[in-house]
Short mmCIF file of C-alpha atoms in Angstrom, two decimals:
data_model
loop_
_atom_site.label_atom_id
_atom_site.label_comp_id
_atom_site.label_asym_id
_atom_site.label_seq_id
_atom_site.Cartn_x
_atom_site.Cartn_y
_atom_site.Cartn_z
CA UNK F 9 -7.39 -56.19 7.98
CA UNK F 10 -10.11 -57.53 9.80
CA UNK F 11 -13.80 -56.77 8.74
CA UNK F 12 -15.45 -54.94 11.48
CA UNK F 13 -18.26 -56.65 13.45
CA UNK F 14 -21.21 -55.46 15.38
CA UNK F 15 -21.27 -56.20 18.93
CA UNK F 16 -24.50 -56.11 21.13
CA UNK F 17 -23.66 -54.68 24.28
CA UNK F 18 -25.14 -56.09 28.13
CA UNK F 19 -27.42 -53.93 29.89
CA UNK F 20 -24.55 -52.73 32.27
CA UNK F 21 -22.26 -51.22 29.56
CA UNK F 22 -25.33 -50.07 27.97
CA UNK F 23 -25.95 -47.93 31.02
CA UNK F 24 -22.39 -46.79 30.98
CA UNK F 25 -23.01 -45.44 27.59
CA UNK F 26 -24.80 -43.06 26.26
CA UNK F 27 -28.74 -44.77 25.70
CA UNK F 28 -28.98 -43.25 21.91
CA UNK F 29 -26.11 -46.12 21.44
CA UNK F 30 -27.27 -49.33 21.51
CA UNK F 31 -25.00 -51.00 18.67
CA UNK F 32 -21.32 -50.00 18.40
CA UNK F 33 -18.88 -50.92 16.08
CA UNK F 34 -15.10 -52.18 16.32
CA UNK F 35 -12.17 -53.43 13.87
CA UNK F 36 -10.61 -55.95 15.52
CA UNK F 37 -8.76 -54.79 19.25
CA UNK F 38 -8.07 -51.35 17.17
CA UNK F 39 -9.57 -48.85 19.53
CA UNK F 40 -9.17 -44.89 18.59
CA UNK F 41 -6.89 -43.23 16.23
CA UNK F 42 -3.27 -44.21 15.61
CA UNK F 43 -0.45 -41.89 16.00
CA UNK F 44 0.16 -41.95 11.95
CA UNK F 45 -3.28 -40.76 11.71
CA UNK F 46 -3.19 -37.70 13.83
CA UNK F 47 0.04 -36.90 12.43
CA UNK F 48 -1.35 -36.63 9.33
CA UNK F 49 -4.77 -34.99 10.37
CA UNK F 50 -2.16 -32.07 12.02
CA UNK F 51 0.06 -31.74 9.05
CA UNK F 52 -3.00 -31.07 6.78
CA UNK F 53 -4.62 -28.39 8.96
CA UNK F 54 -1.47 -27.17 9.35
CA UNK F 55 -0.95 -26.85 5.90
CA UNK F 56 -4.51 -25.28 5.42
CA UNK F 57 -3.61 -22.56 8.15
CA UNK F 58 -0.45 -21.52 6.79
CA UNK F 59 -2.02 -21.31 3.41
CA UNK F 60 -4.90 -19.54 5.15
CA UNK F 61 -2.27 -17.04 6.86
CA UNK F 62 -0.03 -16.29 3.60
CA UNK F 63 -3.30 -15.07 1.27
CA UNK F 64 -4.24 -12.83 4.37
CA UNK F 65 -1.15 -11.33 4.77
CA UNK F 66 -1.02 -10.60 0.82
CA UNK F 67 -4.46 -8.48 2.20
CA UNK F 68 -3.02 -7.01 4.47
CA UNK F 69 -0.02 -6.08 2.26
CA UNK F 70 -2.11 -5.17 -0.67
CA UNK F 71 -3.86 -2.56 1.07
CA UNK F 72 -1.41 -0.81 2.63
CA UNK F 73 0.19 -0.55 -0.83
CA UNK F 74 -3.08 0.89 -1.98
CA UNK F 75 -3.23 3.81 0.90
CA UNK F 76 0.52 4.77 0.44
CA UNK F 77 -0.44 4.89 -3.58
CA UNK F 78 -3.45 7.14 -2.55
CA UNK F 79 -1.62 9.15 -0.05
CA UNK F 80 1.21 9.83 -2.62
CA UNK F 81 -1.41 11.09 -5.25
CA UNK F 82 -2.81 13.44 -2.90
CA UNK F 83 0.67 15.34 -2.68
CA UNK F 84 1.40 15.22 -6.06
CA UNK F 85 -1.63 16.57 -6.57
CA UNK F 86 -1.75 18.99 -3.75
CA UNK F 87 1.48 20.36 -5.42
CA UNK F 88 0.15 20.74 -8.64
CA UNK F 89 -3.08 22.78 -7.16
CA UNK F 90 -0.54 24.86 -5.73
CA UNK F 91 1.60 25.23 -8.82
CA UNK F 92 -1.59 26.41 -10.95
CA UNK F 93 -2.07 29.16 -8.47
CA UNK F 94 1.52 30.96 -9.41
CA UNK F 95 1.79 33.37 -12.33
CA UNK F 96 3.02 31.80 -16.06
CA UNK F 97 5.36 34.45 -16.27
CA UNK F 98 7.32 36.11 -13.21
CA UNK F 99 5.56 39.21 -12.26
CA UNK F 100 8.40 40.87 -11.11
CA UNK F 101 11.65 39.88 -13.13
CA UNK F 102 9.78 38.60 -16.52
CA UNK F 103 12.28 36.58 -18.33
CA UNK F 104 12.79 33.28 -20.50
CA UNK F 105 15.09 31.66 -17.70
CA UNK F 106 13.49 28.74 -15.92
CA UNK F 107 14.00 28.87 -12.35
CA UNK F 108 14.02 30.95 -9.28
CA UNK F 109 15.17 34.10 -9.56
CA UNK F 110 17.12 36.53 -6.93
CA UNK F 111 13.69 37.21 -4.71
CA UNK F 112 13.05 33.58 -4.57
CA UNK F 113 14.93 31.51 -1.76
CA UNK F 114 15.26 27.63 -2.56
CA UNK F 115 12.81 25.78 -0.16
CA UNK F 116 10.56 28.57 0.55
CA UNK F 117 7.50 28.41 -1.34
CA UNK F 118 5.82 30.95 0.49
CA UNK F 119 8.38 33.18 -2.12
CA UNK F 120 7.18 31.48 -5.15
CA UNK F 121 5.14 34.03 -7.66
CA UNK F 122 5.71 31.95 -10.48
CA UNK F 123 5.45 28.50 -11.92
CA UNK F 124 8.93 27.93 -12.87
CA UNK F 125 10.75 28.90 -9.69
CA UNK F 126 9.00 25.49 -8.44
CA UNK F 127 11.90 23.73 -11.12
CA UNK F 128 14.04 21.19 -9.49
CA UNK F 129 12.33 21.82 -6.38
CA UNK F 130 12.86 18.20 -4.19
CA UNK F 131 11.73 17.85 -0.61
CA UNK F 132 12.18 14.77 1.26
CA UNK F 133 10.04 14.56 3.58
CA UNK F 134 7.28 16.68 1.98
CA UNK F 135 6.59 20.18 3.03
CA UNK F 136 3.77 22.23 3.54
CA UNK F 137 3.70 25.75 2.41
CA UNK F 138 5.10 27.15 5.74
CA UNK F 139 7.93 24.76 5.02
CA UNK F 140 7.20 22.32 7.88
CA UNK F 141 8.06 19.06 7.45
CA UNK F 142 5.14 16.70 7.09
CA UNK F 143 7.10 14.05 9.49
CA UNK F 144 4.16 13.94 12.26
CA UNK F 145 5.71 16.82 14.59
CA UNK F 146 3.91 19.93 15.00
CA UNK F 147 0.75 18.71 13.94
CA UNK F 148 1.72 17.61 10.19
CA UNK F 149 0.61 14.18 9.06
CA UNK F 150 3.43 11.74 9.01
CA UNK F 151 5.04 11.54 5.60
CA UNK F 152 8.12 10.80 6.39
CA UNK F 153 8.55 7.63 4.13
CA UNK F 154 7.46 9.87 1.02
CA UNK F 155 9.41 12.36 -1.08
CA UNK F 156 8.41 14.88 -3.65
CA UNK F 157 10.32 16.43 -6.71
CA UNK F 158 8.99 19.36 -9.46
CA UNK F 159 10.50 19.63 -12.52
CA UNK F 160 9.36 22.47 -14.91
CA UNK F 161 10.49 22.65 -18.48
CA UNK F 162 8.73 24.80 -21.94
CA UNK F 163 7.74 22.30 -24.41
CA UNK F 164 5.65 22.52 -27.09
CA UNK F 165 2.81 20.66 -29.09
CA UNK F 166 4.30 18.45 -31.94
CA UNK F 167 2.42 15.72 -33.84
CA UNK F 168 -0.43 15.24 -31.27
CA UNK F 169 2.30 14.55 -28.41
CA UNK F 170 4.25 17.15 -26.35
CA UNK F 171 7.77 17.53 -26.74
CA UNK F 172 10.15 19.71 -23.98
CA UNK F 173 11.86 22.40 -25.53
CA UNK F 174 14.61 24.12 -24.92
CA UNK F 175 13.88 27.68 -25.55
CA UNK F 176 11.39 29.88 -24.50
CA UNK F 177 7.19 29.06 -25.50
CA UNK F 178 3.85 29.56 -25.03
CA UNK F 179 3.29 26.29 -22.72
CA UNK F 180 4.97 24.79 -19.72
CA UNK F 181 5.21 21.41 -18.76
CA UNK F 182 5.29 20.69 -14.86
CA UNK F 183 5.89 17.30 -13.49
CA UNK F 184 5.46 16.63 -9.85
CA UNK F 185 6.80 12.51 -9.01
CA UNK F 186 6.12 11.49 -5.19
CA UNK F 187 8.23 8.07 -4.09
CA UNK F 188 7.52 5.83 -1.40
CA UNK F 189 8.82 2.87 -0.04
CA UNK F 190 5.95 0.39 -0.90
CA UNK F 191 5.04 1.23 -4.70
CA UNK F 192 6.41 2.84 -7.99
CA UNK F 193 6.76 6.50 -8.40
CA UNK F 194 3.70 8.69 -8.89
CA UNK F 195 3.61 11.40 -11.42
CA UNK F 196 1.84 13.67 -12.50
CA UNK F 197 1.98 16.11 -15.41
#
């Protein structure tokens, strides 16, 4: 490779030029980049952008995994409020059977009056009270992707842990799980 020279240039391609250039440099006849060279120069900021793109849509991702997790924890939760409003015990047909009894109709929680008739309760999409279906008709949020399941069972203390039962106690344990298509299950207990 040739060492590069300095070349003084005559007043006429000095006025062709810019006047803050009075000196400019060349290698040789080599004039300007070669293809090789802006080949490469594309590859790498090609390479940058696409690495640029992937951690952005990881973002993207991440965050919408983060509002489905939130929006899921709201119904489980929203279910439990509701749960702790019902009588331990049925008011009406006291007994030590878990689940709804004759006045209850499956899917109706308007009927509810106790805690266990919520047992094996699944709704898919969630439901509000009325028993609309949170699927973004009617005014309901769209939940559509989301299901929720109760499960309801007597357990009792043991050992600093709680252990379900399967006779009649003094405690109840309720579980409400809400799935999604984007993250584990959420539970709640």
């Amino acid at each position: 490779m040739m060492p590069c020279k300095q070349k003084k240039l005559s007043s006429n391609e000095m006025e062709r030029r810019s006047r803050k250039r009075l000196v400019w440099f060349y290698c040789g006849s080599q004039e300007g980049l070669t293809l090789l060279e802006v080949i490469i120069a594309f590859t790498l900021h090609a390479v940058a952008f696409l690495g640029f793109f992937q951690l952005f849509n990881m973002a993207l991702n991440t965050n919408n995994r983060s509002s489905q997790e939130v929006i899921a924890t709201n119904l489980a939760r929203a279910m439990i409020e509701e749960i702790m409003t019902r009588e331990f015990v049925d008011p009406e047909e006291p007994g030590d059977i878990i689940g709804r009894e004759t006045s209850e109709i499956q899917g109706e929680r308007g009927t509810y009056d106790d805690i266990d008739d919520y047992f094996d309760l699944t709704e898919a999409p969630p439901q509000t009270l009325g028993g609309d279906d949170m699927d973004g008709t009617g005014g309901t949020p769209n939940f559509s992707d989301f299901s929720r399941g109760v499960s309801v069972n007597y357990c009792e203390e043991s050992a600093g842990s709680i252990v379900i039962t399967g006779t009649t106690t003094d405690m109840k344990l309720v579980n409400v799980t809400v799935s999604g298509p984007n993250f584990k299950d959420i539970s709640i207990v």
